[in-house]
Amino acid sequence: MSSVIKLRGKGVSRIINSKVILSPLSGVTDKIFRKLVRKWAPDSLLFTEMINATSLKNGYGTQKVQQIELEEGPIGVQIFDNRPFAVSEAAKLAEDSGAFLIDINMGCPVKKISKKGGGSALINDRLLAVELVKRVSKAVKIPVTVKTRLGWENKEENIEEFLISLQESGAAMITLHGRTRKEGFSGKSDWNMIGRIKKLLEIPLIANGDIKNPNDALNCFKVTNADGLMIGRGILGSPWKIGEIDYAIKELKGFKEPNIEEKLLLIIEHLDELTKEKGNHGLLLARKHISWTCKNFQGASNLRNKLVRAIDIKEVKALIKNTIKTLNNDQKILD
Ligand SMILES: Cc1cc2nc3c(=O)[nH]c(=O)nc-3n(C[C@H](O)[C@H](O)[C@H](O)COP(=O)(O)O)c2cc1C
């Protein structure tokens, strides 16, 4: 199996040296989190959180794409909005900041976004969706891609025809989450349907939904024959997971999952970076990451409860250092 994704839109030819992609995850995949993921995944395409086209023009959104060119490896910027001019302008700003590609969000089920015609609402406004891809592809030189779902209400909405029209409009790659908008996160991602759709497209199709570990990844490839995989919830608390899955796909041996001490030190590293950037607010932002990472070892739940209640970074560090002292040699870094 090849270990690269070849983007193949109109006039576009670019290679990503890994078949595993980090999902755009709102509230998670900021530049600090991406830096952690990158330690284990040098080749993968990583995404920003979804960014509203208008906010990219003012302070908040701009911060999210600033200095992407200084980050290692390819970074995709995901934009949500339904106004072709606004998305094109935002795409140009993201391109100037060093984005590897622009992804248009056509899958987000959140009401606040779909009510205004963005995200998954574009599945129902196919002419506008096609117009968006055409206009943004003209506005930038980098590839334009789409992330969407299997349908709005149900799977009988001829999503295949929709995806083919996006391909004809210039989309260089499509990511398909194997659920409808109505399903949200319920049920299972329909890899069989993704596999059927894969056969109809010429551009790369990325399978998404319920891929959490190397086993899932290899199974998903078998079922879908997709050109790549996108990992969302599997990365929460496990920033090494993209790298681990990439290792398995490339049939490399010897991936070393961080041991307990390394996971605890990762919490400190993440917290340090967040507070450097955001001051005390960094501690609040770190809490969800702490809860996701501090699990699956003896005493984890007790420690987690204390860590998320800690009032400052000093207390977090003291709690973690005291825990590390109690670990046995198998759980520690020995070199
Ligand atoms: C916390 C969270 C934030 C998300 N934010 C985005 C987003 O900004 N853009 C997007 O296209 N999808 C977003 N998603 C959806 C994921 O990218 C992905 O499609 C979905 O979680 C299914 O993949 P998974 O089973 O690997 O999690 C989000 C999902 C979660 C759980």
Tab-separated table of C-alpha atoms and ligand atoms in Angstrom:
chain	number	residue	atom	x	y	z
A	1	MET	CA	0.000	0.000	0.000
A	2	SER	CA	1.316	3.434	-0.903
A	3	SER	CA	1.991	5.621	2.130
A	4	VAL	CA	1.254	9.008	0.572
A	5	ILE	CA	-1.835	10.985	-0.439
A	6	LYS	CA	-1.660	12.601	-3.869
A	7	LEU	CA	-3.893	15.651	-4.151
A	8	ARG	CA	-5.243	15.770	-7.661
A	9	GLY	CA	-7.564	18.716	-8.227
A	10	LYS	CA	-7.778	20.786	-11.382
A	11	GLY	CA	-4.263	22.080	-11.961
A	12	VAL	CA	-3.263	20.877	-8.480
A	13	SER	CA	-0.681	18.256	-7.708
A	14	ARG	CA	0.683	17.950	-4.188
A	15	ILE	CA	1.826	15.094	-2.034
A	16	ILE	CA	1.301	14.436	1.670
A	17	ASN	CA	3.780	11.872	2.967
A	18	SER	CA	1.340	10.209	5.327
A	19	LYS	CA	-2.096	8.696	4.954
A	20	VAL	CA	-3.196	9.768	8.432
A	21	ILE	CA	-4.678	13.226	8.930
A	22	LEU	CA	-5.543	15.073	12.138
A	23	SER	CA	-9.194	16.250	12.100
A	24	PRO	CA	-10.041	19.881	12.551
A	25	LEU	CA	-11.323	19.887	16.156
A	26	SER	CA	-12.874	23.037	17.479
A	27	GLY	CA	-11.456	23.962	20.897
A	28	VAL	CA	-8.642	21.405	20.556
A	29	THR	CA	-6.390	21.633	17.484
A	30	ASP	CA	-4.781	24.999	18.188
A	31	LYS	CA	-1.105	25.577	17.421
A	32	ILE	CA	0.006	24.332	20.847
A	33	PHE	CA	-1.832	21.032	20.447
A	34	ARG	CA	-0.581	20.682	16.860
A	35	LYS	CA	2.995	21.113	18.119
A	36	LEU	CA	2.511	18.145	20.461
A	37	VAL	CA	0.951	16.006	17.712
A	38	ARG	CA	3.785	16.917	15.345
A	39	LYS	CA	6.415	15.417	17.698
A	40	TRP	CA	5.187	11.952	16.709
A	41	ALA	CA	3.781	12.711	13.261
A	42	PRO	CA	6.335	14.622	11.159
A	43	ASP	CA	4.649	13.881	7.815
A	44	SER	CA	0.927	14.121	8.522
A	45	LEU	CA	-1.450	16.852	7.458
A	46	LEU	CA	-2.693	18.587	10.627
A	47	PHE	CA	-5.658	20.923	10.721
A	48	THR	CA	-6.545	24.131	12.480
A	49	GLU	CA	-9.863	24.321	14.281
A	50	MET	CA	-12.671	25.466	11.982
A	51	ILE	CA	-12.487	29.222	11.534
A	52	ASN	CA	-15.320	31.518	10.558
A	53	ALA	CA	-14.524	33.428	7.365
A	54	THR	CA	-15.403	36.798	8.877
A	55	SER	CA	-13.426	36.244	12.061
A	56	LEU	CA	-10.345	35.577	9.976
A	57	LYS	CA	-10.429	39.231	9.030
A	58	ASN	CA	-10.514	40.439	12.628
A	59	GLY	CA	-8.315	39.645	15.626
A	60	TYR	CA	-9.651	36.314	16.856
A	61	GLY	CA	-9.521	34.257	13.676
A	62	THR	CA	-6.281	35.834	12.508
A	63	GLN	CA	-4.478	34.505	15.570
A	64	LYS	CA	-5.542	31.012	14.588
A	65	VAL	CA	-3.653	31.086	11.285
A	66	GLN	CA	-0.777	33.392	12.160
A	67	GLN	CA	2.671	32.016	11.423
A	68	ILE	CA	1.495	28.654	10.182
A	69	GLU	CA	4.480	28.800	7.849
A	70	LEU	CA	6.767	28.577	10.900
A	71	GLU	CA	5.203	25.254	11.921
A	72	GLU	CA	6.774	22.041	10.718
A	73	GLY	CA	4.983	20.052	8.054
A	74	PRO	CA	1.704	20.641	6.247
A	75	ILE	CA	-1.114	22.513	8.007
A	76	GLY	CA	-4.602	22.761	6.533
A	77	VAL	CA	-6.891	25.664	7.425
A	78	GLN	CA	-10.573	24.841	7.707
A	79	ILE	CA	-13.064	27.626	7.009
A	80	PHE	CA	-16.796	27.633	7.639
A	81	ASP	CA	-19.199	30.090	6.057
A	82	ASN	CA	-21.566	30.052	3.090
A	83	ARG	CA	-20.652	33.325	1.367
A	84	PRO	CA	-18.318	32.724	-1.582
A	85	PHE	CA	-16.716	36.177	-1.428
A	86	ALA	CA	-16.067	35.989	2.334
A	87	VAL	CA	-14.656	32.455	2.122
A	88	SER	CA	-12.435	33.415	-0.840
A	89	GLU	CA	-11.050	36.426	1.056
A	90	ALA	CA	-10.442	34.323	4.159
A	91	ALA	CA	-8.786	31.623	2.054
A	92	LYS	CA	-6.376	34.198	0.620
A	93	LEU	CA	-5.420	35.332	4.133
A	94	ALA	CA	-4.839	31.734	5.176
A	95	GLU	CA	-2.765	31.103	2.050
A	96	ASP	CA	-0.620	34.160	2.872
A	97	SER	CA	-0.067	32.758	6.381
A	98	GLY	CA	1.371	29.554	4.949
A	99	ALA	CA	-1.606	27.165	4.752
A	100	PHE	CA	-0.898	23.969	2.788
A	101	LEU	CA	-4.550	23.750	1.749
A	102	ILE	CA	-7.962	25.256	2.451
A	103	ASP	CA	-10.752	22.974	3.593
A	104	ILE	CA	-14.371	24.112	3.393
A	105	ASN	CA	-16.526	22.764	6.209
A	106	MET	CA	-19.683	21.182	4.774
A	107	GLY	CA	-20.331	18.762	7.615
A	108	CYS	CA	-20.651	20.599	10.924
A	109	PRO	CA	-24.046	19.678	12.458
A	110	VAL	CA	-24.019	22.430	15.123
A	111	LYS	CA	-27.286	24.412	14.794
A	112	LYS	CA	-25.668	27.816	15.337
A	113	ILE	CA	-23.649	27.214	12.156
A	114	SER	CA	-26.095	25.303	9.934
A	115	LYS	CA	-28.919	27.765	10.721
A	116	LYS	CA	-26.857	30.440	8.971
A	117	GLY	CA	-26.304	28.187	5.946
A	118	GLY	CA	-22.764	26.992	6.794
A	119	GLY	CA	-21.390	23.542	7.718
A	120	SER	CA	-23.772	20.657	6.986
A	121	ALA	CA	-26.467	23.035	5.614
A	122	LEU	CA	-24.393	23.156	2.426
A	123	ILE	CA	-25.374	19.513	1.781
A	124	ASN	CA	-28.861	20.940	1.175
A	125	ASP	CA	-27.703	23.857	-0.939
A	126	ARG	CA	-25.654	22.065	-3.516
A	127	LEU	CA	-25.499	24.860	-6.068
A	128	LEU	CA	-24.027	27.172	-3.445
A	129	ALA	CA	-21.599	24.454	-2.298
A	130	VAL	CA	-20.354	24.037	-5.870
A	131	GLU	CA	-20.084	27.811	-6.261
A	132	LEU	CA	-18.019	28.009	-3.064
A	133	VAL	CA	-15.520	25.428	-4.298
A	134	LYS	CA	-15.262	27.108	-7.704
A	135	ARG	CA	-14.772	30.600	-6.323
A	136	VAL	CA	-12.285	29.629	-3.607
A	137	SER	CA	-10.279	27.482	-6.047
A	138	LYS	CA	-9.963	30.516	-8.307
A	139	ALA	CA	-8.972	32.806	-5.424
A	140	VAL	CA	-6.005	30.728	-4.158
A	141	LYS	CA	-3.184	28.684	-5.654
A	142	ILE	CA	-3.170	26.063	-2.901
A	143	PRO	CA	-5.542	23.062	-3.033
A	144	VAL	CA	-9.153	23.455	-1.913
A	145	THR	CA	-10.754	20.470	-0.192
A	146	VAL	CA	-14.121	19.669	1.414
A	147	LYS	CA	-15.087	17.825	4.595
A	148	THR	CA	-18.660	16.585	4.735
A	149	ARG	CA	-21.050	13.842	5.903
A	150	LEU	CA	-23.183	11.146	4.237
A	151	GLY	CA	-26.297	13.307	4.093
A	152	TRP	CA	-28.522	15.742	5.963
A	153	GLU	CA	-31.436	13.589	7.200
A	154	ASN	CA	-30.697	10.164	5.739
A	155	LYS	CA	-28.343	8.248	3.474
A	156	GLU	CA	-30.655	8.248	0.459
A	157	GLU	CA	-29.916	11.802	-0.614
A	158	ASN	CA	-27.602	10.910	-3.461
A	159	ILE	CA	-24.522	12.240	-1.735
A	160	GLU	CA	-22.444	10.567	-4.486
A	161	GLU	CA	-23.788	13.008	-7.059
A	162	PHE	CA	-23.017	15.897	-4.690
A	163	LEU	CA	-19.420	14.765	-4.200
A	164	ILE	CA	-18.886	14.264	-7.925
A	165	SER	CA	-20.100	17.821	-8.545
A	166	LEU	CA	-17.627	19.115	-5.926
A	167	GLN	CA	-14.874	17.165	-7.696
A	168	GLU	CA	-15.848	18.727	-11.026
A	169	SER	CA	-15.818	22.177	-9.435
A	170	GLY	CA	-12.170	21.839	-8.435
A	171	ALA	CA	-12.088	20.115	-5.033
A	172	ALA	CA	-8.702	18.393	-4.687
A	173	MET	CA	-9.737	15.955	-1.935
A	174	ILE	CA	-12.868	15.090	0.030
A	175	THR	CA	-13.115	13.858	3.612
A	176	LEU	CA	-16.240	11.888	4.377
A	177	HIS	CA	-17.483	11.303	7.917
A	178	GLY	CA	-19.620	8.167	7.625
A	179	ARG	CA	-22.670	9.597	9.396
A	180	THR	CA	-25.479	11.937	8.400
A	181	ARG	CA	-25.992	15.351	10.011
A	182	LYS	CA	-29.028	13.941	11.811
A	183	GLU	CA	-26.985	11.106	13.336
A	184	GLY	CA	-24.546	13.526	14.979
A	185	PHE	CA	-22.195	11.114	16.745
A	186	SER	CA	-24.740	8.319	17.274
A	187	GLY	CA	-24.515	4.871	15.701
A	188	LYS	CA	-21.435	3.907	13.744
A	189	SER	CA	-19.550	5.539	10.923
A	190	ASP	CA	-20.686	3.698	7.769
A	191	TRP	CA	-17.369	2.580	6.300
A	192	ASN	CA	-19.179	0.357	3.751
A	193	MET	CA	-20.904	3.367	2.233
A	194	ILE	CA	-17.628	5.313	2.222
A	195	GLY	CA	-16.122	2.362	0.315
A	196	ARG	CA	-18.908	2.413	-2.292
A	197	ILE	CA	-18.470	6.158	-2.817
A	198	LYS	CA	-14.678	5.848	-3.035
A	199	LYS	CA	-15.084	3.821	-6.245
A	200	LEU	CA	-16.915	6.712	-7.938
A	201	LEU	CA	-14.370	9.479	-7.302
A	202	GLU	CA	-11.120	10.323	-9.051
A	203	ILE	CA	-9.814	12.712	-6.384
A	204	PRO	CA	-8.582	11.285	-3.058
A	205	LEU	CA	-11.289	10.293	-0.593
A	206	ILE	CA	-10.434	10.374	3.108
A	207	ALA	CA	-12.448	8.129	5.435
A	208	ASN	CA	-13.472	9.544	8.796
A	209	GLY	CA	-15.351	8.333	11.849
A	210	ASP	CA	-14.594	5.869	14.661
A	211	ILE	CA	-10.914	5.295	13.809
A	212	LYS	CA	-9.178	5.317	17.185
A	213	ASN	CA	-6.162	3.018	16.893
A	214	PRO	CA	-3.939	1.181	14.373
A	215	ASN	CA	-6.333	-1.798	14.257
A	216	ASP	CA	-9.311	0.393	13.357
A	217	ALA	CA	-7.155	2.149	10.762
A	218	LEU	CA	-6.109	-1.061	9.011
A	219	ASN	CA	-9.711	-2.360	9.089
A	220	CYS	CA	-11.033	0.912	7.703
A	221	PHE	CA	-8.571	0.725	4.799
A	222	LYS	CA	-9.710	-2.836	4.077
A	223	VAL	CA	-13.395	-1.876	4.029
A	224	THR	CA	-13.151	1.488	2.246
A	225	ASN	CA	-9.957	1.341	0.181
A	226	ALA	CA	-9.805	5.062	1.045
A	227	ASP	CA	-6.813	7.186	0.077
A	228	GLY	CA	-6.298	8.279	3.667
A	229	LEU	CA	-7.855	8.405	7.124
A	230	MET	CA	-8.785	11.289	9.371
A	231	ILE	CA	-8.641	10.914	13.157
A	232	GLY	CA	-10.780	13.046	15.471
A	233	ARG	CA	-11.769	11.869	18.939
A	234	GLY	CA	-8.982	9.268	19.028
A	235	ILE	CA	-6.425	12.042	19.466
A	236	LEU	CA	-8.036	13.541	22.592
A	237	GLY	CA	-5.564	13.026	25.420
A	238	SER	CA	-3.287	10.986	23.119
A	239	PRO	CA	-1.371	13.398	20.878
A	240	TRP	CA	0.926	10.528	19.826
A	241	LYS	CA	-1.985	8.619	18.200
A	242	ILE	CA	-1.591	10.006	14.649
A	243	GLY	CA	2.092	9.035	14.736
A	244	GLU	CA	1.263	5.592	16.136
A	245	ILE	CA	-1.272	4.930	13.356
A	246	ASP	CA	1.104	6.296	10.707
A	247	TYR	CA	3.787	3.871	11.956
A	248	ALA	CA	1.393	0.927	11.612
A	249	ILE	CA	0.304	1.931	8.098
A	250	LYS	CA	3.914	2.344	6.997
A	251	GLU	CA	4.651	-1.062	8.580
A	252	LEU	CA	7.410	0.470	10.693
A	253	LYS	CA	8.353	-1.382	13.845
A	254	GLY	CA	9.058	-0.106	17.322
A	255	PHE	CA	6.608	2.712	17.939
A	256	LYS	CA	6.887	3.526	21.636
A	257	GLU	CA	3.728	4.789	23.271
A	258	PRO	CA	4.652	7.194	26.079
A	259	ASN	CA	4.735	5.468	29.476
A	260	ILE	CA	2.946	6.890	32.512
A	261	GLU	CA	5.763	9.234	33.506
A	262	GLU	CA	6.035	10.547	29.961
A	263	LYS	CA	2.268	11.105	29.793
A	264	LEU	CA	2.383	13.034	33.057
A	265	LEU	CA	5.312	15.128	31.833
A	266	LEU	CA	3.341	15.793	28.656
A	267	ILE	CA	0.606	17.343	30.787
A	268	ILE	CA	3.183	19.721	32.275
A	269	GLU	CA	4.618	20.553	28.841
A	270	HIS	CA	1.149	21.295	27.460
A	271	LEU	CA	0.220	23.401	30.474
A	272	ASP	CA	3.515	25.335	30.317
A	273	GLU	CA	2.899	26.195	26.648
A	274	LEU	CA	-0.717	27.190	27.296
A	275	THR	CA	0.125	29.483	30.209
A	276	LYS	CA	3.060	31.013	28.305
A	277	GLU	CA	0.605	31.954	25.562
A	278	LYS	CA	-2.570	32.687	27.529
A	279	GLY	CA	-1.500	33.438	31.122
A	280	ASN	CA	-3.741	32.069	33.884
A	281	HIS	CA	-6.507	31.295	31.396
A	282	GLY	CA	-4.147	28.592	30.108
A	283	LEU	CA	-4.865	26.529	33.226
A	284	LEU	CA	-8.603	26.541	32.452
A	285	LEU	CA	-7.936	25.548	28.846
A	286	ALA	CA	-5.613	22.766	30.008
A	287	ARG	CA	-8.210	21.090	32.225
A	288	LYS	CA	-9.982	19.147	29.492
A	289	HIS	CA	-6.637	17.943	28.092
A	290	ILE	CA	-5.551	16.907	31.605
A	291	SER	CA	-8.758	14.850	32.049
A	292	TRP	CA	-8.262	13.159	28.682
A	293	THR	CA	-4.584	12.301	29.293
A	294	CYS	CA	-4.648	11.378	32.991
A	295	LYS	CA	-6.344	7.984	32.701
A	296	ASN	CA	-5.760	4.235	32.453
A	297	PHE	CA	-3.297	3.793	35.294
A	298	GLN	CA	-3.624	3.027	38.971
A	299	GLY	CA	-4.589	6.162	40.886
A	300	ALA	CA	-5.373	8.095	37.675
A	301	SER	CA	-8.892	9.054	38.651
A	302	ASN	CA	-7.826	10.326	42.082
A	303	LEU	CA	-4.980	12.347	40.552
A	304	ARG	CA	-7.243	13.667	37.779
A	305	ASN	CA	-9.745	14.972	40.325
A	306	LYS	CA	-6.985	16.854	42.110
A	307	LEU	CA	-5.368	18.180	38.933
A	308	VAL	CA	-8.549	19.684	37.520
A	309	ARG	CA	-9.184	21.439	40.827
A	310	ALA	CA	-5.640	22.810	41.193
A	311	ILE	CA	-5.645	26.584	41.488
A	312	ASP	CA	-2.337	27.282	39.785
A	313	ILE	CA	0.348	25.702	37.660
A	314	LYS	CA	2.623	25.240	40.712
A	315	GLU	CA	0.060	22.972	42.334
A	316	VAL	CA	-0.363	20.932	39.128
A	317	LYS	CA	3.394	20.449	38.855
A	318	ALA	CA	3.744	19.441	42.521
A	319	LEU	CA	0.925	16.880	42.223
A	320	ILE	CA	2.468	15.375	39.089
A	321	LYS	CA	6.002	15.288	40.483
A	322	ASN	CA	4.807	13.581	43.670
A	323	THR	CA	2.959	10.985	41.593
A	324	ILE	CA	6.026	10.322	39.453
A	325	LYS	CA	8.023	9.567	42.638
A	326	THR	CA	5.591	6.752	43.432
A	327	LEU	CA	5.793	5.040	40.010
A	328	ASN	CA	7.693	1.791	39.612
A	329	ASN	CA	10.506	1.409	37.085
A	330	ASP	CA	8.274	0.088	34.257
A	331	GLN	CA	6.250	3.249	34.382
A	332	LYS	CA	9.230	5.583	34.345
A	333	ILE	CA	11.641	6.939	31.783
A	334	LEU	CA	14.732	4.847	32.410
A	335	ASP	CA	17.355	6.445	30.200
B	1	LIG	C1	-14.489	18.344	20.063
B	1	LIG	C2	-14.775	18.219	18.590
B	1	LIG	C3	-14.587	19.311	17.769
B	1	LIG	C4	-14.824	19.207	16.380
B	1	LIG	N1	-14.583	20.286	15.596
B	1	LIG	C5	-14.689	20.163	14.235
B	1	LIG	C6	-14.318	21.228	13.366
B	1	LIG	O1	-13.870	22.294	13.805
B	1	LIG	N2	-14.452	21.015	12.018
B	1	LIG	C7	-14.915	19.827	11.489
B	1	LIG	O2	-14.999	19.678	10.265
B	1	LIG	N3	-15.246	18.806	12.306
B	1	LIG	C8	-15.146	18.932	13.641
B	1	LIG	N4	-15.427	17.872	14.447
B	1	LIG	C9	-15.749	16.576	13.817
B	1	LIG	C10	-14.453	15.761	13.635
B	1	LIG	O3	-13.540	16.428	12.809
B	1	LIG	C11	-14.732	14.368	13.036
B	1	LIG	O4	-15.313	14.515	11.767
B	1	LIG	C12	-15.668	13.549	13.911
B	1	LIG	O5	-15.287	13.656	15.279
B	1	LIG	C13	-15.658	12.070	13.500
B	1	LIG	O6	-14.381	11.528	13.592
B	1	LIG	P1	-13.880	10.658	14.873
B	1	LIG	O7	-14.828	9.503	15.017
B	1	LIG	O8	-12.489	10.245	14.523
B	1	LIG	O9	-13.975	11.557	16.055
B	1	LIG	C14	-15.267	17.972	15.832
B	1	LIG	C15	-15.459	16.877	16.677
B	1	LIG	C16	-15.224	16.985	18.035
B	1	LIG	C17	-15.423	15.775	18.919
